[in-house]
XYZ file of C-alpha atoms in Angstrom:
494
model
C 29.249 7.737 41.410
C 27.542 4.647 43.186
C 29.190 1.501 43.063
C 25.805 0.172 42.086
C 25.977 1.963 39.159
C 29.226 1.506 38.060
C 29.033 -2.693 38.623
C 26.065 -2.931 36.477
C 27.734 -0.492 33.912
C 31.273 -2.738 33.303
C 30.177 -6.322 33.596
C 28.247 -5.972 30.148
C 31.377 -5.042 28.239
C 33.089 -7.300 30.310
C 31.864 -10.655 29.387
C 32.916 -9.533 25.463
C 36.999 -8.656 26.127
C 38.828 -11.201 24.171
C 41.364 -11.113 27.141
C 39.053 -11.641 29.831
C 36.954 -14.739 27.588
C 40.239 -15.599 27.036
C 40.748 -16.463 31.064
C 37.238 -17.265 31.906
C 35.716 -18.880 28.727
C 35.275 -22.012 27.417
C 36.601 -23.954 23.860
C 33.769 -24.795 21.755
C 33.459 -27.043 18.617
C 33.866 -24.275 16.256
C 36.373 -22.991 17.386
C 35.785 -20.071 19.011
C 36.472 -19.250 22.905
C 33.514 -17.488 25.149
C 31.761 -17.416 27.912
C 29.518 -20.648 28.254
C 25.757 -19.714 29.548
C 26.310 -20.919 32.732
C 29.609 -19.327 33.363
C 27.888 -15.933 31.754
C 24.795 -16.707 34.503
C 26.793 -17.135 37.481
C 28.948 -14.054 36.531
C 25.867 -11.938 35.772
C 23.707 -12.918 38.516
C 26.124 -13.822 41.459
C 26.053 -10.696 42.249
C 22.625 -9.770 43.053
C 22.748 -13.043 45.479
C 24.945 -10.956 47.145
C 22.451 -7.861 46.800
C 19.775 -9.467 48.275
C 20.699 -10.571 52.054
C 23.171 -7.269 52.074
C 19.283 -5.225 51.326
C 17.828 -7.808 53.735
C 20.450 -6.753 56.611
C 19.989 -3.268 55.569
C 17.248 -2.529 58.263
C 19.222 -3.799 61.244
C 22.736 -2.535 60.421
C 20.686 0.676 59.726
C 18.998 0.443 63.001
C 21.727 -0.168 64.872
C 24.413 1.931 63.866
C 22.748 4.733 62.036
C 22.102 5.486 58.496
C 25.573 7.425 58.054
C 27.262 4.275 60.192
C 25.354 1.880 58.172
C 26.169 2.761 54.828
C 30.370 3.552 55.779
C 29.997 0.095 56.912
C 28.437 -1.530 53.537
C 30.972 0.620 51.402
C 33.818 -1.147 52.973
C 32.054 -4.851 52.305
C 31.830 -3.644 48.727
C 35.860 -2.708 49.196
C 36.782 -5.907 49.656
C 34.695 -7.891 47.083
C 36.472 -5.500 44.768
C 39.403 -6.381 45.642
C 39.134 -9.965 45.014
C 37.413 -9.211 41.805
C 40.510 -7.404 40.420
C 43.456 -9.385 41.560
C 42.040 -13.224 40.925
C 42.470 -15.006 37.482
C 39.808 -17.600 39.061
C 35.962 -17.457 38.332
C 35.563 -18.823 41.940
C 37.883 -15.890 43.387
C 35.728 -13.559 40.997
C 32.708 -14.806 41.942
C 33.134 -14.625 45.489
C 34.507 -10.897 45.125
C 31.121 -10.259 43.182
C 28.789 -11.876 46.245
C 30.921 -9.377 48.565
C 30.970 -6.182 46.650
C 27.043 -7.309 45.836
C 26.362 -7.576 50.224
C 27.548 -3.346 50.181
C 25.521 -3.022 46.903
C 22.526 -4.083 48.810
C 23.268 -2.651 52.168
C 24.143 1.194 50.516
C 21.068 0.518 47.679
C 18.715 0.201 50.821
C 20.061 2.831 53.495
C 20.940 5.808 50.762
C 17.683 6.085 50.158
C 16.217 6.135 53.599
C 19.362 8.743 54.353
C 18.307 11.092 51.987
C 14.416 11.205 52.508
C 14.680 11.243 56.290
C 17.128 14.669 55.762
C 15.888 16.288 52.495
C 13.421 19.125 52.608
C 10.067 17.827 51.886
C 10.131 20.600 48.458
C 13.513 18.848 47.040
C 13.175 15.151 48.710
C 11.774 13.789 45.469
C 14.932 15.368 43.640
C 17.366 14.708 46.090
C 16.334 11.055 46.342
C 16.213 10.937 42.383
C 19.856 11.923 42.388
C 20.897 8.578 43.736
C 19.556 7.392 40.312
C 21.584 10.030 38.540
C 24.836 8.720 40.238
C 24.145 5.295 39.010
C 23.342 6.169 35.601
C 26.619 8.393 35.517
C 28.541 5.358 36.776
C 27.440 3.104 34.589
C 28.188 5.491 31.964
C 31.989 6.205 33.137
C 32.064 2.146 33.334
C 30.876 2.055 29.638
C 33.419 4.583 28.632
C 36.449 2.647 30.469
C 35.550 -0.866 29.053
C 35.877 0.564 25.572
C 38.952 2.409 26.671
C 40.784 -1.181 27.923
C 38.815 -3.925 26.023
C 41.914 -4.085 23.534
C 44.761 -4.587 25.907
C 46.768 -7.930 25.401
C 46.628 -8.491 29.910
C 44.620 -8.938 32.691
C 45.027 -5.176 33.221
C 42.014 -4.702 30.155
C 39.518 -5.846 33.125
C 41.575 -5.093 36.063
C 41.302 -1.469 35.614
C 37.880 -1.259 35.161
C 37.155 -3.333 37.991
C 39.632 -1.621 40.149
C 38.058 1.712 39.494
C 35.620 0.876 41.618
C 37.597 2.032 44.578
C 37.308 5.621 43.351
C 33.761 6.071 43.985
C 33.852 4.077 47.594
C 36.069 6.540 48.257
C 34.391 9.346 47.471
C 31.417 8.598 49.675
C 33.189 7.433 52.819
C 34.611 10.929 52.662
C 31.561 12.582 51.983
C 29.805 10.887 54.705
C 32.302 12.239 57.265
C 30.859 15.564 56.592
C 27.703 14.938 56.424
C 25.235 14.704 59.629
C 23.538 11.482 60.611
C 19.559 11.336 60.317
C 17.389 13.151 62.487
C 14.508 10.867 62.215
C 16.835 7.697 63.442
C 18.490 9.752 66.200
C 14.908 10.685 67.867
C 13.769 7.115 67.333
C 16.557 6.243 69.862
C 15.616 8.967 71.874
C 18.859 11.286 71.455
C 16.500 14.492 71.409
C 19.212 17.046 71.957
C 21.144 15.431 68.740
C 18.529 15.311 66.715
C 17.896 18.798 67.498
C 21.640 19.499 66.458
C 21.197 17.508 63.076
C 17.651 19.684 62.291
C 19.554 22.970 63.406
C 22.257 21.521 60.701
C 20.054 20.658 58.117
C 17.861 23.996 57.955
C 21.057 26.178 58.681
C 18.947 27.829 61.650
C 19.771 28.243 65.464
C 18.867 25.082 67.992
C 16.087 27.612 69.488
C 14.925 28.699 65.336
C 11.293 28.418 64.546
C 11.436 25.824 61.597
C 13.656 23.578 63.951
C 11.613 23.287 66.523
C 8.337 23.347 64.750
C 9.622 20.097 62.862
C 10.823 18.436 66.000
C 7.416 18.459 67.310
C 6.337 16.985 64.074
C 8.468 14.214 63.643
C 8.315 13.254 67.364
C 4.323 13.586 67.509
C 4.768 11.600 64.776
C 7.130 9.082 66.068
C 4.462 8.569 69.131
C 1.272 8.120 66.971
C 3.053 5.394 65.360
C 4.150 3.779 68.083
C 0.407 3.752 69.596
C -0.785 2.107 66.260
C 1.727 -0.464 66.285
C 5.002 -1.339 67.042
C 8.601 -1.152 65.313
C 9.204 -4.922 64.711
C 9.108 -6.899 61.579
C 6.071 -8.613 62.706
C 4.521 -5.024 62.366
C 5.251 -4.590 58.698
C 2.625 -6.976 57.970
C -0.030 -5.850 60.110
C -2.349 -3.126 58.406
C -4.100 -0.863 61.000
C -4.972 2.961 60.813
C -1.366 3.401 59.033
C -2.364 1.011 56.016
C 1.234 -0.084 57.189
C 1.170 -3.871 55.068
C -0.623 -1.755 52.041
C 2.544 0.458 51.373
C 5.495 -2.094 52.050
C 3.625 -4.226 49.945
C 3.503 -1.222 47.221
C 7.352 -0.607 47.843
C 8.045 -4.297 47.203
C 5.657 -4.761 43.990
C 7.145 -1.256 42.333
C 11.170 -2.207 42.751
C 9.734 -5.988 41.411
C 8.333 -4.199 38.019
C 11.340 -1.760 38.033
C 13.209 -5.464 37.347
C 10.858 -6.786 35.160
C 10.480 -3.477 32.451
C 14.076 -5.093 30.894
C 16.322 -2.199 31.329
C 18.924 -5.033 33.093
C 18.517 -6.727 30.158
C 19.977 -4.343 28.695
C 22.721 -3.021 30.925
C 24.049 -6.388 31.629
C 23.554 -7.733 28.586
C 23.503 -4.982 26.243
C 26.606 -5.568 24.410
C 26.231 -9.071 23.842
C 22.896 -8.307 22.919
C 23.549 -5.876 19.925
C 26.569 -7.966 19.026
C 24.180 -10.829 18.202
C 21.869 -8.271 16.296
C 24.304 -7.637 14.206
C 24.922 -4.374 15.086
C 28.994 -3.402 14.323
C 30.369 -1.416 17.238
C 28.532 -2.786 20.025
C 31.043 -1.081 22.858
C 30.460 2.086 21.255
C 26.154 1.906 21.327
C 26.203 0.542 25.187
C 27.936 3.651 25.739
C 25.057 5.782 23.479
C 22.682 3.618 25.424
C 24.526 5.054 28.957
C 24.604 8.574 27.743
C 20.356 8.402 26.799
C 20.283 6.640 30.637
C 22.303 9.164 32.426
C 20.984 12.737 30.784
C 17.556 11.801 30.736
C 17.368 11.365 34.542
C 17.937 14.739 34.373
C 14.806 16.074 33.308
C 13.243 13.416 35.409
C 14.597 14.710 38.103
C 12.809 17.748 37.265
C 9.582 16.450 36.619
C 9.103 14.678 39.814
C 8.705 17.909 41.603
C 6.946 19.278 39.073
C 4.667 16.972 37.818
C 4.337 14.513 39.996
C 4.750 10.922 41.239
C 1.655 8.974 40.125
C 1.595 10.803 36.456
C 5.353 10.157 36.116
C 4.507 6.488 36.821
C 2.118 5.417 34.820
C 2.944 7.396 31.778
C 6.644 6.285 31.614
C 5.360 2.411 31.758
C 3.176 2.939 29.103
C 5.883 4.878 26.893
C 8.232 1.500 28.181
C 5.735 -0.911 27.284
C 5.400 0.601 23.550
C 9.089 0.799 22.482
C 9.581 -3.182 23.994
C 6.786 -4.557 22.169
C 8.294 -2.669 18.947
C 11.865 -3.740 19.305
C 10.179 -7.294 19.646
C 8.125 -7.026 16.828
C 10.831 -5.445 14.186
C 13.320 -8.469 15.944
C 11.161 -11.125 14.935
C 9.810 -9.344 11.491
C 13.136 -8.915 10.195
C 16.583 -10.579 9.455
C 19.196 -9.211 11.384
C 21.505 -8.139 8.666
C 18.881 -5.443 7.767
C 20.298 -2.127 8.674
C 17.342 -0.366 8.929
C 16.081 -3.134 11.029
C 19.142 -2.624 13.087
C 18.719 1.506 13.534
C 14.875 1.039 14.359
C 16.436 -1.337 17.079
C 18.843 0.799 18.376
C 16.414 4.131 18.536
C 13.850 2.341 20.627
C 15.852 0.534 23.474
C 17.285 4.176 23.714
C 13.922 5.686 23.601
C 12.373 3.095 26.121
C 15.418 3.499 28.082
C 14.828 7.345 28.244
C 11.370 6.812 28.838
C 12.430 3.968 32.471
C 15.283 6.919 33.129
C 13.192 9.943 33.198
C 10.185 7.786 35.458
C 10.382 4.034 36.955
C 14.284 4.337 37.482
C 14.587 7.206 39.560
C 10.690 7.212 40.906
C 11.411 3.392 42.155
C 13.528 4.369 45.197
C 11.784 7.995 45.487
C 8.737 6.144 46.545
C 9.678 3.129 48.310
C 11.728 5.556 50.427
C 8.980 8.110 51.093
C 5.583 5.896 51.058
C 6.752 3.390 54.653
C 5.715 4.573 57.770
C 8.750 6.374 60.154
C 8.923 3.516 62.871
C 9.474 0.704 60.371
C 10.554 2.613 57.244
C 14.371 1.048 57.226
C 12.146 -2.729 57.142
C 10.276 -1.808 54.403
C 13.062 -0.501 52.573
C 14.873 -3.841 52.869
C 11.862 -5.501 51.926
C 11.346 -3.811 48.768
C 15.142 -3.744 48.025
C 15.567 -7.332 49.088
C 12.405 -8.270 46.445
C 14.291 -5.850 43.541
C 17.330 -7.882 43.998
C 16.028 -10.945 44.052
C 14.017 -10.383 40.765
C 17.261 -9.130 39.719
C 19.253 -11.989 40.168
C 16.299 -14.394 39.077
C 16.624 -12.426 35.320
C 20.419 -12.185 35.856
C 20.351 -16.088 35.980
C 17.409 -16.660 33.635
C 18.258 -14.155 30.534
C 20.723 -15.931 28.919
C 19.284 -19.363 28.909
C 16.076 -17.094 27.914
C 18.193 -15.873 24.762
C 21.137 -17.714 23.986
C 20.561 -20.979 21.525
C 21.679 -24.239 21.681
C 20.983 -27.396 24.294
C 19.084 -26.455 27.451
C 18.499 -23.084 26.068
C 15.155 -21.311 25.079
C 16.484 -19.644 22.528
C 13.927 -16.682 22.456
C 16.328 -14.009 21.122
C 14.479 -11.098 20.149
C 10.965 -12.232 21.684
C 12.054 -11.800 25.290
C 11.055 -8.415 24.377
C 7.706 -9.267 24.486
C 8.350 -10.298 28.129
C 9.308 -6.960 29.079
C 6.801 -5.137 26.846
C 3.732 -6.875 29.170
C 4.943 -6.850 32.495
C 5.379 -2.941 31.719
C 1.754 -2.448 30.311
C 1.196 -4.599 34.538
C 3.459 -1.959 35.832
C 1.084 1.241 34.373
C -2.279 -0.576 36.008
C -0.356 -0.616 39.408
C 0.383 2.370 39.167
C -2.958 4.003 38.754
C -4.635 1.678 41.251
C -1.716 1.416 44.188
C 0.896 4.603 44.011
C -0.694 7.972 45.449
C 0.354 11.366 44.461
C 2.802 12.264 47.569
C 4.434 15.518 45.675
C 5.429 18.303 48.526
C 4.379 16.587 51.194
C 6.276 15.382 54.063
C 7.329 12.231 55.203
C 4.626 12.713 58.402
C 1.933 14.409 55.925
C 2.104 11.104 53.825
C 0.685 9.092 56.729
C -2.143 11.700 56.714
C -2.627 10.691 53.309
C -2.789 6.984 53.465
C -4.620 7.415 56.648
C -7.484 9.226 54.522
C -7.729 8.612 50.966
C -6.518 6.170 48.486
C -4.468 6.025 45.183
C -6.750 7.423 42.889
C -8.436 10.154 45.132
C -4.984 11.141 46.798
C -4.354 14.333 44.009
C -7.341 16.081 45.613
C -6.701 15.126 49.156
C -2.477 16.366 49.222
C -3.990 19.565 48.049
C -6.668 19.516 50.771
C -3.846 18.943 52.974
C -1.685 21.274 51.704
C -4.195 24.135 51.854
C -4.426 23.191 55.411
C -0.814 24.278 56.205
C -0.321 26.657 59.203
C 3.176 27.087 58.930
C 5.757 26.900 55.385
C 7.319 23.100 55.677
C 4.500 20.977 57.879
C 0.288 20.217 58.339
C -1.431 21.857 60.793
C -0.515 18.437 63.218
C 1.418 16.117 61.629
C -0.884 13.020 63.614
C -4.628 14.313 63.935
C -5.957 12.807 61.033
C -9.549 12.214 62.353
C -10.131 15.610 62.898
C -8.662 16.511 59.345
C -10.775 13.875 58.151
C -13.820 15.271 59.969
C -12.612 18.953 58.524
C -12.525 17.068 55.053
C -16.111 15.827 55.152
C -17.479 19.115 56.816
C -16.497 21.654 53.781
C -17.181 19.436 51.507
């Protein structure tokens, strides 16, 4: 279960414990005790501060020390912030615990990624990479479930245990990752040939000598080298555009995790709970955790369909479907009092549908692509680009939402028409999708620089399966870095 996950899952139902308003909240004139907006802000969005320069730092702790090193060392950043976050009674302690345990967020939210597309079979990368969404949905479901299970208790232990859970699943990777084999792709980018041979061998469960392991060696490294003669490694080179289109697809990385942001579902998971409690709706613990249960099963069949059906379709149907269901929940919230039930179920059924609808495409497809779609020699840049830019956007709406929302002085008071927000910027997301994401299903990582190299978002459908026809062997192209004489090929039968 990611930590990521899990943190986004708990601070929702958080922020509503009587105990933990009790200790962090503020007296107001009518009596009540809460969180004040700003205190709610900082709490909210303090984290992703943290996010963004751990994502930004995510390239050269990656760089240096390996994926597998990398990510061990984020997970014990995140350690610590947790730690302060579940034995201080101060909102300065807490917040300070939250920028730490939000550094490893953004460290392991960058480098998980890269890990799994650099060692996943190019027939199950798409799944395997989409899993990382399915541990965050099934920690922020397991969060939901232990917020409602302490929300009542009379101490500090009704947040301290959630919090403190988070341990569990920082254990569970650091001793997963002892087991598991560094990346191949990093190891022959610093030119440890005989390991990377030894991680490959690994990977495909075949002999150092075997076929498959050699005839991807030769890939990757031919590869490595035509990179390297278009352009260099640096961050200088991630914004130069060349033969690779290089600028073109970290620039696509960094626009898709922005409009992941920007469809709402953190609206909802941070503020869910405060959100339906404010609508009206009784029982507001126990629909964030139907809201969690719609998030984590549907990535399920999404994780299914991305193999299946494909990137590009994926993507700009599921905005479309997103972009619906928000501009209905904003329409029935400013149509109707809140006190009408009906009102209230319509409510309900569409933030689960539209978050079915963000599970099943943009939520799992978000870090499938920006993982895949960089070029080898500066993929771990682009990813903390595009991770940085998520988290930033993150913590911008973290900050902004509930001045958006709430009412009163200094406070836009939009309530149900921030859904009309959401609802536009995902009818944006579907246009960039059909103009700027190509169709990248069951290709590999050094077949997708063929097609950039060659075709373009629209046209890429027809040109994978031109490159997949031209497959000499089961698992890579016919040479992973002539693309002028597949090009040449290309033009000739046609």
């Amino acid at each position: 279960m990611s930590p990521f996950g899990y943190d986004t899952g708990y601070i929702s139902g958080l922020k509503e414990m009587p105990y933990f308003t009790s200790v962090f909240g503020t007296d107001f004139a009518d009596g009540t005790r809460k969180l004040s907006t700003s205190t709610d802000s900082l709490i909210t969005s303090i984290l992703s501060a943290g996010t963004f320069f751990g994502a930004l730092l995510g390239s050269t702790i990656g760089d240096r020390f390996g994926r597998r090193g990398g990510i061990m060392i984020y997970v014990l950043i995140f350690s610590v912030g947790a730690a302060l976050q579940t034995g201080t009674k101060n909102l300065a302690g807490f917040a300070v615990g939250r920028v730490l345990a939000g550094l490893g967020v953004g460290g392991t939210s960058c480098l998980i990624p890269v890990y799994q597309s650099e060692c996943a079979p190019r027939h199950l990368r798409g799944s395997i990479v989409a899993a990382y969404q399915l541990c965050l949905n099934i920690g922020m479901l397991i969060a939901a479930v232990a917020v409602n299970a302490t929300k009542d208790r009379p101490d500090a232990s009704s947040y301290q245990i959630p919090v403190a859970m988070q341990f569990i699943w920082a254990a569970i990777i650091m001793v997963g990752l002892v087991f598991l084999p560094e990346s191949p792709r990093w190891l022959l980018l610093k030119g440890r040939k005989d390991d990377c041979r030894t991680c490959l061998s690994k990977l495909l469960s075949e002999p150092l000598d075997g076929p498959n392991v050699t005839e991807l060696f030769n890939e990757i490294q031919a590869n490595l080298e035509h990179e390297l003669e278009q352009g260099g490694a640096s961050w200088a080179d991630c914004f130069r555009n060349g033969d690779n289109k290089t600028f073109k697809r970290v620039v696509t990385g960094c626009v898709l995790l922005m409009l992941q942001q920007l469809s709402g579902i953190n609206f909802i998971m941070y503020f869910g709970t405060t959100f339906f409690t404010n609508s009206g709706i009784k029982n507001p613990f126990i629909i964030t955790i139907a809201t969690n249960c719609v998030n984590a099963g549907m990535t399920v069949p999404g994780m299914w369909a991305v193999e299946r059906i494909g990137r590009r379709p994926l993507l700009i149907y599921g905005a479309a479907g997103m972009a619906v269901c928000q501009l209905i929940v904003a329409a029935v919230g400013v149509a109707t009092p809140l006190t009408n039930v009906v009102s209230q179920k319509v409510l309900v059924a569409f933030v689960c549908i539209f978050i079915g609808h963000f599970a099943s495409t943009w939520g799992l497809l978000g870090w499938v692509l920006a993982a895949e779609l960089p070029p080898y020699a500066i993929r771990t840049k682009s990813m903390s680009l595009s991770v940085a830019t998520q988290w930033l956007f993150n913590f911008a709406l973290g900050f902004a939402t509930p001045y958006l929302v709430n009412d009163g002085p200094g406070n836009a008071g939009l309530k149900h028409n921030v859904f009309w927000i959401w609802g536009s910027c995902c009818v944006i997301g579907s246009v960039f999708a059909y103009y700027m994401i190509p169709e990248t299903k069951g290709l590999s990582l050094e077949q997708i620089d063929i097609l950039y190299r060659n075709s373009n978002a629209r046209q890429s459908a027809a040109y994978r399966r031109y490159i997949l026809e031209t497959d000499t062997r089961d698992g890579s192209s016919e040479t992973a870095v002539d693309a002028q004489k597949m090009e040449v090929k290309h033009t000739e039968q046609a």
